[in-house]
């Protein structure tokens, strides 16, 4: 749960109301340099430092809501999509990138974000190359290899068929008796640090 430096808890909604203007400032500063970008973790750290409102939650769990507010504000101001300057640890925009509505594939989403970043550099005064700059996809999305046709695959009998894969592990959760947040089962609560019941 978000908290102030004095340890007083604030609601997630109140924290986001304080975080998004700080995120906007950081993203505008990022846009001043052609080709620059910032990761979700770095943006989260800077936002918490500037506002004095901290959380133990990893930035990827809450930064999307902050970026959504930044995007709505930028759209209202008629500015380019600043949220495109914030990328995941894999150097991609998240699935909820504001400019990606209607784009179902990752390749189209990344191309749109690259175009949005270039518009941000132009709008916020970055020194551009002589050619005006080009949209740069930070981590190209690889296309899936073509699957061999069924006729090219050797036939196999039921006895030699591969065993079915086990279902994926499910994350177990519990409710913290101190802050009442639903958190992954662990020795201590990731939000308030209090011990969790075994």
mmCIF file of N, CA, C and O in Angstrom, residues 3-69:
data_model
loop_
_atom_site.group_PDB
_atom_site.id
_atom_site.type_symbol
_atom_site.label_atom_id
_atom_site.label_comp_id
_atom_site.label_asym_id
_atom_site.label_seq_id
_atom_site.Cartn_x
_atom_site.Cartn_y
_atom_site.Cartn_z
ATOM 1 N N UNK A 3 2.556 4.777 0.826
ATOM 2 C CA UNK A 3 2.699 5.463 2.101
ATOM 3 C C UNK A 3 3.613 6.678 1.958
ATOM 4 O O UNK A 3 4.414 6.766 1.033
ATOM 5 N N UNK A 4 3.470 7.602 2.892
ATOM 6 C CA UNK A 4 4.302 8.789 2.939
ATOM 7 C C UNK A 4 5.594 8.473 3.686
ATOM 8 O O UNK A 4 5.716 7.418 4.315
ATOM 9 N N UNK A 5 6.537 9.393 3.670
ATOM 10 C CA UNK A 5 7.816 9.192 4.360
ATOM 11 C C UNK A 5 7.612 8.977 5.859
ATOM 12 O O UNK A 5 8.387 8.268 6.496
ATOM 13 N N UNK A 6 6.553 9.564 6.432
ATOM 14 C CA UNK A 6 6.298 9.393 7.869
ATOM 15 C C UNK A 6 5.606 8.071 8.179
ATOM 16 O O UNK A 6 5.260 7.810 9.323
ATOM 17 N N UNK A 7 5.376 7.241 7.170
ATOM 18 C CA UNK A 7 4.768 5.932 7.368
ATOM 19 C C UNK A 7 3.261 5.918 7.230
ATOM 20 O O UNK A 7 2.644 4.859 7.281
ATOM 21 N N UNK A 8 2.626 7.071 7.082
ATOM 22 C CA UNK A 8 1.173 7.133 6.955
ATOM 23 C C UNK A 8 0.762 6.590 5.583
ATOM 24 O O UNK A 8 1.304 6.981 4.566
ATOM 25 N N UNK A 9 -0.207 5.681 5.602
ATOM 26 C CA UNK A 9 -0.680 5.077 4.364
ATOM 27 C C UNK A 9 -1.603 6.030 3.614
ATOM 28 O O UNK A 9 -2.342 6.796 4.215
ATOM 29 N N UNK A 10 -1.533 5.974 2.282
ATOM 30 C CA UNK A 10 -2.462 6.703 1.425
ATOM 31 C C UNK A 10 -3.089 5.690 0.475
ATOM 32 O O UNK A 10 -2.518 4.639 0.202
ATOM 33 N N UNK A 11 -4.268 6.012 -0.016
ATOM 34 C CA UNK A 11 -4.934 5.072 -0.921
ATOM 35 C C UNK A 11 -4.201 5.028 -2.259
ATOM 36 O O UNK A 11 -3.477 5.965 -2.622
ATOM 37 N N UNK A 12 -4.406 3.956 -2.988
ATOM 38 C CA UNK A 12 -3.787 3.812 -4.310
ATOM 39 C C UNK A 12 -4.254 4.936 -5.236
ATOM 40 O O UNK A 12 -3.467 5.493 -5.988
ATOM 41 N N UNK A 13 -5.533 5.281 -5.157
ATOM 42 C CA UNK A 13 -6.078 6.348 -6.007
ATOM 43 C C UNK A 13 -5.416 7.686 -5.686
ATOM 44 O O UNK A 13 -5.074 8.455 -6.591
ATOM 45 N N UNK A 14 -5.228 7.986 -4.387
ATOM 46 C CA UNK A 14 -4.565 9.238 -3.998
ATOM 47 C C UNK A 14 -3.110 9.240 -4.447
ATOM 48 O O UNK A 14 -2.591 10.263 -4.885
ATOM 49 N N UNK A 15 -2.456 8.097 -4.335
ATOM 50 C CA UNK A 15 -1.058 8.004 -4.775
ATOM 51 C C UNK A 15 -0.960 8.269 -6.273
ATOM 52 O O UNK A 15 -0.097 9.036 -6.722
ATOM 53 N N UNK A 16 -1.841 7.685 -7.049
ATOM 54 C CA UNK A 16 -1.804 7.879 -8.507
ATOM 55 C C UNK A 16 -2.067 9.338 -8.858
ATOM 56 O O UNK A 16 -1.419 9.887 -9.751
ATOM 57 N N UNK A 17 -2.979 9.982 -8.120
ATOM 58 C CA UNK A 17 -3.233 11.413 -8.354
ATOM 59 C C UNK A 17 -1.979 12.248 -8.117
ATOM 60 O O UNK A 17 -1.794 13.283 -8.749
ATOM 61 N N UNK A 18 -1.109 11.820 -7.214
ATOM 62 C CA UNK A 18 0.130 12.545 -6.966
ATOM 63 C C UNK A 18 1.245 12.099 -7.914
ATOM 64 O O UNK A 18 2.092 12.902 -8.294
ATOM 65 N N UNK A 19 1.232 10.822 -8.293
ATOM 66 C CA UNK A 19 2.312 10.282 -9.123
ATOM 67 C C UNK A 19 2.246 10.749 -10.577
ATOM 68 O O UNK A 19 3.270 10.988 -11.189
ATOM 69 N N UNK A 20 1.030 10.830 -11.157
ATOM 70 C CA UNK A 20 0.998 11.062 -12.607
ATOM 71 C C UNK A 20 1.551 12.419 -13.018
ATOM 72 O O UNK A 20 2.236 12.492 -14.042
ATOM 73 N N UNK A 21 1.325 13.540 -12.277
ATOM 74 C CA UNK A 21 1.958 14.793 -12.716
ATOM 75 C C UNK A 21 3.492 14.710 -12.665
ATOM 76 O O UNK A 21 4.180 15.266 -13.526
ATOM 77 N N UNK A 22 4.016 13.995 -11.663
ATOM 78 C CA UNK A 22 5.472 13.813 -11.584
ATOM 79 C C UNK A 22 5.955 12.951 -12.750
ATOM 80 O O UNK A 22 7.015 13.219 -13.332
ATOM 81 N N UNK A 23 5.171 11.938 -13.119
ATOM 82 C CA UNK A 23 5.537 11.090 -14.260
ATOM 83 C C UNK A 23 5.540 11.911 -15.544
ATOM 84 O O UNK A 23 6.423 11.758 -16.392
ATOM 85 N N UNK A 24 4.585 12.807 -15.691
ATOM 86 C CA UNK A 24 4.540 13.685 -16.868
ATOM 87 C C UNK A 24 5.818 14.512 -16.961
ATOM 88 O O UNK A 24 6.420 14.622 -18.024
ATOM 89 N N UNK A 25 6.261 15.085 -15.831
ATOM 90 C CA UNK A 25 7.499 15.877 -15.819
ATOM 91 C C UNK A 25 8.692 15.032 -16.257
ATOM 92 O O UNK A 25 9.503 15.475 -17.080
ATOM 93 N N UNK A 26 8.800 13.823 -15.710
ATOM 94 C CA UNK A 26 9.928 12.946 -16.051
ATOM 95 C C UNK A 26 9.889 12.589 -17.533
ATOM 96 O O UNK A 26 10.923 12.602 -18.209
ATOM 97 N N UNK A 27 8.714 12.296 -18.061
ATOM 98 C CA UNK A 27 8.598 11.920 -19.466
ATOM 99 C C UNK A 27 8.921 13.097 -20.393
ATOM 100 O O UNK A 27 9.545 12.912 -21.438
ATOM 101 N N UNK A 28 8.533 14.300 -20.006
ATOM 102 C CA UNK A 28 8.878 15.476 -20.815
ATOM 103 C C UNK A 28 10.394 15.682 -20.797
ATOM 104 O O UNK A 28 11.004 15.977 -21.833
ATOM 105 N N UNK A 29 11.023 15.493 -19.630
ATOM 106 C CA UNK A 29 12.481 15.594 -19.554
ATOM 107 C C UNK A 29 13.136 14.533 -20.449
ATOM 108 O O UNK A 29 14.124 14.804 -21.125
ATOM 109 N N UNK A 30 12.568 13.348 -20.467
ATOM 110 C CA UNK A 30 13.082 12.266 -21.306
ATOM 111 C C UNK A 30 12.960 12.640 -22.778
ATOM 112 O O UNK A 30 13.865 12.372 -23.576
ATOM 113 N N UNK A 31 11.866 13.285 -23.143
ATOM 114 C CA UNK A 31 11.621 13.654 -24.543
ATOM 115 C C UNK A 31 12.570 14.735 -25.047
ATOM 116 O O UNK A 31 12.664 14.948 -26.250
ATOM 117 N N UNK A 32 13.281 15.398 -24.156
ATOM 118 C CA UNK A 32 14.222 16.447 -24.571
ATOM 119 C C UNK A 32 15.450 15.885 -25.291
ATOM 120 O O UNK A 32 16.193 16.640 -25.906
ATOM 121 N N UNK A 33 15.662 14.574 -25.192
ATOM 122 C CA UNK A 33 16.837 13.970 -25.831
ATOM 123 C C UNK A 33 16.389 12.944 -26.869
ATOM 124 O O UNK A 33 15.730 11.954 -26.533
ATOM 125 N N UNK A 34 16.741 13.181 -28.109
ATOM 126 C CA UNK A 34 16.355 12.293 -29.209
ATOM 127 C C UNK A 34 16.833 10.865 -28.939
ATOM 128 O O UNK A 34 17.971 10.635 -28.566
ATOM 129 N N UNK A 35 15.935 9.920 -29.099
ATOM 130 C CA UNK A 35 16.266 8.506 -28.938
ATOM 131 C C UNK A 35 16.196 8.009 -27.510
ATOM 132 O O UNK A 35 16.448 6.830 -27.252
ATOM 133 N N UNK A 36 15.848 8.861 -26.549
ATOM 134 C CA UNK A 36 15.823 8.411 -25.158
ATOM 135 C C UNK A 36 14.479 7.787 -24.800
ATOM 136 O O UNK A 36 13.474 7.995 -25.467
ATOM 137 N N UNK A 37 14.485 7.023 -23.728
ATOM 138 C CA UNK A 37 13.309 6.351 -23.195
ATOM 139 C C UNK A 37 13.613 6.043 -21.739
ATOM 140 O O UNK A 37 14.740 6.226 -21.283
ATOM 141 N N UNK A 38 12.629 5.581 -20.988
ATOM 142 C CA UNK A 38 12.805 5.252 -19.581
ATOM 143 C C UNK A 38 12.036 3.973 -19.281
ATOM 144 O O UNK A 38 10.961 3.746 -19.838
ATOM 145 N N UNK A 39 12.583 3.131 -18.413
ATOM 146 C CA UNK A 39 11.893 1.890 -18.064
ATOM 147 C C UNK A 39 10.828 2.155 -17.001
ATOM 148 O O UNK A 39 10.879 3.162 -16.285
ATOM 149 N N UNK A 40 9.899 1.224 -16.893
ATOM 150 C CA UNK A 40 8.850 1.336 -15.876
ATOM 151 C C UNK A 40 9.458 1.440 -14.480
ATOM 152 O O UNK A 40 9.008 2.253 -13.670
ATOM 153 N N UNK A 41 10.481 0.629 -14.202
ATOM 154 C CA UNK A 41 11.100 0.653 -12.878
ATOM 155 C C UNK A 41 11.756 2.003 -12.593
ATOM 156 O O UNK A 41 11.614 2.548 -11.496
ATOM 157 N N UNK A 42 12.480 2.546 -13.573
ATOM 158 C CA UNK A 42 13.132 3.842 -13.365
ATOM 159 C C UNK A 42 12.108 4.964 -13.216
ATOM 160 O O UNK A 42 12.265 5.851 -12.366
ATOM 161 N N UNK A 43 11.061 4.947 -14.024
ATOM 162 C CA UNK A 43 10.022 5.965 -13.902
ATOM 163 C C UNK A 43 9.346 5.853 -12.542
ATOM 164 O O UNK A 43 9.130 6.858 -11.862
ATOM 165 N N UNK A 44 9.054 4.631 -12.127
ATOM 166 C CA UNK A 44 8.431 4.429 -10.818
ATOM 167 C C UNK A 44 9.289 4.963 -9.687
ATOM 168 O O UNK A 44 8.794 5.613 -8.766
ATOM 169 N N UNK A 45 10.592 4.709 -9.749
ATOM 170 C CA UNK A 45 11.502 5.189 -8.710
ATOM 171 C C UNK A 45 11.544 6.716 -8.686
ATOM 172 O O UNK A 45 11.494 7.336 -7.618
ATOM 173 N N UNK A 46 11.624 7.342 -9.852
ATOM 174 C CA UNK A 46 11.686 8.802 -9.905
ATOM 175 C C UNK A 46 10.389 9.439 -9.411
ATOM 176 O O UNK A 46 10.406 10.445 -8.700
ATOM 177 N N UNK A 47 9.273 8.864 -9.790
ATOM 178 C CA UNK A 47 7.972 9.388 -9.374
ATOM 179 C C UNK A 47 7.843 9.312 -7.852
ATOM 180 O O UNK A 47 7.388 10.267 -7.209
ATOM 181 N N UNK A 48 8.241 8.195 -7.269
ATOM 182 C CA UNK A 48 8.148 8.051 -5.816
ATOM 183 C C UNK A 48 9.081 9.041 -5.115
ATOM 184 O O UNK A 48 8.709 9.648 -4.112
ATOM 185 N N UNK A 49 10.288 9.205 -5.659
ATOM 186 C CA UNK A 49 11.248 10.139 -5.070
ATOM 187 C C UNK A 49 10.730 11.573 -5.128
ATOM 188 O O UNK A 49 10.828 12.319 -4.154
ATOM 189 N N UNK A 50 10.172 11.985 -6.254
ATOM 190 C CA UNK A 50 9.714 13.370 -6.426
ATOM 191 C C UNK A 50 8.492 13.700 -5.583
ATOM 192 O O UNK A 50 8.322 14.839 -5.166
ATOM 193 N N UNK A 51 7.624 12.717 -5.358
ATOM 194 C CA UNK A 51 6.383 12.988 -4.630
ATOM 195 C C UNK A 51 6.473 12.670 -3.143
ATOM 196 O O UNK A 51 5.660 13.169 -2.370
ATOM 197 N N UNK A 52 7.410 11.818 -2.767
ATOM 198 C CA UNK A 52 7.480 11.402 -1.367
ATOM 199 C C UNK A 52 6.448 10.343 -1.017
ATOM 200 O O UNK A 52 6.291 9.979 0.141
ATOM 201 N N UNK A 53 5.741 9.839 -2.014
ATOM 202 C CA UNK A 53 4.765 8.765 -1.814
ATOM 203 C C UNK A 53 5.392 7.493 -2.360
ATOM 204 O O UNK A 53 5.703 7.417 -3.546
ATOM 205 N N UNK A 54 5.610 6.517 -1.483
ATOM 206 C CA UNK A 54 6.302 5.283 -1.863
ATOM 207 C C UNK A 54 5.381 4.083 -1.765
ATOM 208 O O UNK A 54 4.350 4.128 -1.112
ATOM 209 N N UNK A 55 5.811 3.006 -2.395
ATOM 210 C CA UNK A 55 5.094 1.733 -2.299
ATOM 211 C C UNK A 55 6.099 0.601 -2.423
ATOM 212 O O UNK A 55 7.161 0.766 -3.027
ATOM 213 N N UNK A 56 5.758 -0.536 -1.838
ATOM 214 C CA UNK A 56 6.598 -1.727 -1.963
ATOM 215 C C UNK A 56 6.226 -2.549 -3.180
ATOM 216 O O UNK A 56 6.921 -3.502 -3.524
ATOM 217 N N UNK A 57 5.124 -2.203 -3.828
ATOM 218 C CA UNK A 57 4.706 -2.932 -5.023
ATOM 219 C C UNK A 57 5.680 -2.647 -6.162
ATOM 220 O O UNK A 57 6.115 -1.508 -6.337
ATOM 221 N N UNK A 58 6.000 -3.648 -6.968
ATOM 222 C CA UNK A 58 6.843 -3.401 -8.143
ATOM 223 C C UNK A 58 6.142 -2.430 -9.097
ATOM 224 O O UNK A 58 4.921 -2.476 -9.261
ATOM 225 N N UNK A 59 6.915 -1.553 -9.716
ATOM 226 C CA UNK A 59 6.352 -0.534 -10.609
ATOM 227 C C UNK A 59 5.462 -1.114 -11.709
ATOM 228 O O UNK A 59 4.409 -0.537 -12.004
ATOM 229 N N UNK A 60 5.824 -2.246 -12.341
ATOM 230 C CA UNK A 60 4.953 -2.750 -13.409
ATOM 231 C C UNK A 60 3.522 -3.057 -12.951
ATOM 232 O O UNK A 60 2.619 -3.126 -13.772
ATOM 233 N N UNK A 61 3.303 -3.201 -11.639
ATOM 234 C CA UNK A 61 1.953 -3.496 -11.154
ATOM 235 C C UNK A 61 1.070 -2.257 -11.099
ATOM 236 O O UNK A 61 -0.145 -2.377 -11.095
ATOM 237 N N UNK A 62 1.652 -1.055 -11.028
ATOM 238 C CA UNK A 62 0.830 0.153 -10.895
ATOM 239 C C UNK A 62 1.154 1.242 -11.913
ATOM 240 O O UNK A 62 0.363 2.160 -12.099
ATOM 241 N N UNK A 63 2.265 1.148 -12.589
ATOM 242 C CA UNK A 63 2.677 2.239 -13.487
ATOM 243 C C UNK A 63 1.714 2.406 -14.667
ATOM 244 O O UNK A 63 1.569 3.504 -15.199
ATOM 245 N N UNK A 64 1.031 1.351 -15.072
ATOM 246 C CA UNK A 64 0.068 1.448 -16.178
ATOM 247 C C UNK A 64 -1.044 2.438 -15.882
ATOM 248 O O UNK A 64 -1.470 3.192 -16.764
ATOM 249 N N UNK A 65 -1.529 2.471 -14.630
ATOM 250 C CA UNK A 65 -2.574 3.429 -14.264
ATOM 251 C C UNK A 65 -2.038 4.855 -14.271
ATOM 252 O O UNK A 65 -2.728 5.787 -14.659
ATOM 253 N N UNK A 66 -0.783 5.011 -13.852
ATOM 254 C CA UNK A 66 -0.151 6.333 -13.883
ATOM 255 C C UNK A 66 -0.018 6.794 -15.331
ATOM 256 O O UNK A 66 -0.362 7.930 -15.676
ATOM 257 N N UNK A 67 0.472 5.906 -16.195
ATOM 258 C CA UNK A 67 0.635 6.253 -17.615
ATOM 259 C C UNK A 67 -0.706 6.529 -18.284
ATOM 260 O O UNK A 67 -0.798 7.370 -19.179
ATOM 261 N N UNK A 68 -1.743 5.841 -17.850
ATOM 262 C CA UNK A 68 -3.075 6.108 -18.389
ATOM 263 C C UNK A 68 -3.517 7.539 -18.094
ATOM 264 O O UNK A 68 -4.092 8.214 -18.957
ATOM 265 N N UNK A 69 -3.227 8.020 -16.885
ATOM 266 C CA UNK A 69 -3.566 9.403 -16.530
ATOM 267 C C UNK A 69 -2.713 10.393 -17.309
ATOM 268 O O UNK A 69 -3.203 11.437 -17.755
#
